[in-house]
C-alpha angles and dihedrals in degrees: 000000000000094000086065094055096097093101094048090046091053089065091048090050091051092049094045092053090044091057095042092054095041086055091047089055096044097247126148122266130084103316131194112254101250132070116255112197122219100172140021096269093057129071117270118258120270097193136062136197130234104200121198112216114203111065093005110055100009137016107215100313098339125092116230111242096218091049094051092049091051091044090052085058088067094055126081124227089272092058096253123131115252094214135027112275133186126187112221118192134166091220113113108169100094134056117267095243088048089056089046090055091046095054090043091058093043099043094035090230130107109257119188121215089240089063093058119079111195119198091265100041097104087060086089089075090062094081093155090072096045098093096041122098103256131187111229126212125190140076136264113033096348091158093052091044093051093046090049092056090051106266107134098179112055134158121198124217087247093055086048093050095048092047090053106018092172091070095067099066103145099085107061091200089066101046118111121248096212127038112248129221114272119257126228101166097075108109115231121268112239104192146355129247115199104192098164149318113319129220100238107039099181096056089043092051098046095046095050088048088054093049092049097045095045091044092244100317105091088173091077133044128238122207094213117031110233119249131223082045128215113301116272127202117195138185136191111034094191111140092191133004133187125245128159090299111103088234128054121267128229106265130196087279087070095053091047089051091052088048095050089043093051092046096050091047089050101043109019089235138098123259110238133201131216087204141004120191141170128075122355096018114111090225089067092046090048087051089047091052095054086051096053091046092049089048092051091053094051092053090051094247102151102181112097118252107247100177145036123201117197119201120199147111122288107276108200084134084067096050094055098097103314112090145083113187096179103036107126133198096270103033133094126225144187120217090240085056088044093059094040089052093054129088120232096261141034097252133204107248135240135189129223107258118256096021131094104185121120089231091064093067113120136202104173112170093218094063094060126118121187130206089183095259102037133036124211120201127197126179089199095050090228095113118087126182113261116247106222 
């Protein structure tokens, strides 16, 4: 099964990095077709790497030895990267700089915060919602993460539950013994941020539904639920993910699937998103491309970055119902439209030669080549998957 492809993917990632490093140093082997500078006398690199983290570089809290060896081949003798690299993860329960510090310790290489893309990082682009009062779901430093993304007026699940304690009724231990007075001083909620899977799914599902069905005022009831409902921004569409356990774990995509199913059953209508992000959405890869470009500029690499190679495990588990490749910052999509817009693989990405705009990124299905656990995309059609 594809979900078990992380071990084979690790070998592919190692060999891909090995070939890139040998080509950069001018050593024999099957090189890439561009020059990848490692010193001032050589031409600057024209490609970059987007590296997955979980299952590729680390497994749980442990670095994968083969991945560490492969990663070191991307560094020069001064410990600097030979090519621009961005780490792309669908995790979102930590702060960006904390994840960078964690990677620095694991990889024994300094990783800057702007080299790390969390699942919700592209929410910075949704500025039209940054001033709205948003209910935020997830775990970890959700308020700090939301504020770091630009959202200035957020309400947590606990704050909403405390304001309306009668809404959370599943856990008998948390039910009130007396009926509180109704509140009319709670400002309406104007949207929902889904940053990652929460701890208490039953509470979050119930309260999110209350907010959507009441048009942001869960202390009141509406005879007819509004539709379209309040805007929802969601990140991390992984149905499953791999940790130390032998079998995959539920991801945030499973939580989203539960929410969508409940909403459809209750209202008879489809839940819609104003934005879905995290791998494999095109918005996340556009965001990553911009970070690669800026990183190259800071390093003084003046040649345009023509290709991006994404190294990761096969993500069929993401394709099973939880992705939207073409959703932009101002569009709305149902889960069914999201699935229809997605190719059948989470592809390695390639930019159009001679351009550096995020809008130039292409994930054309006809250009995909699969090795079983990895997929490589080339707009030019000149790249072929290696045979090991």
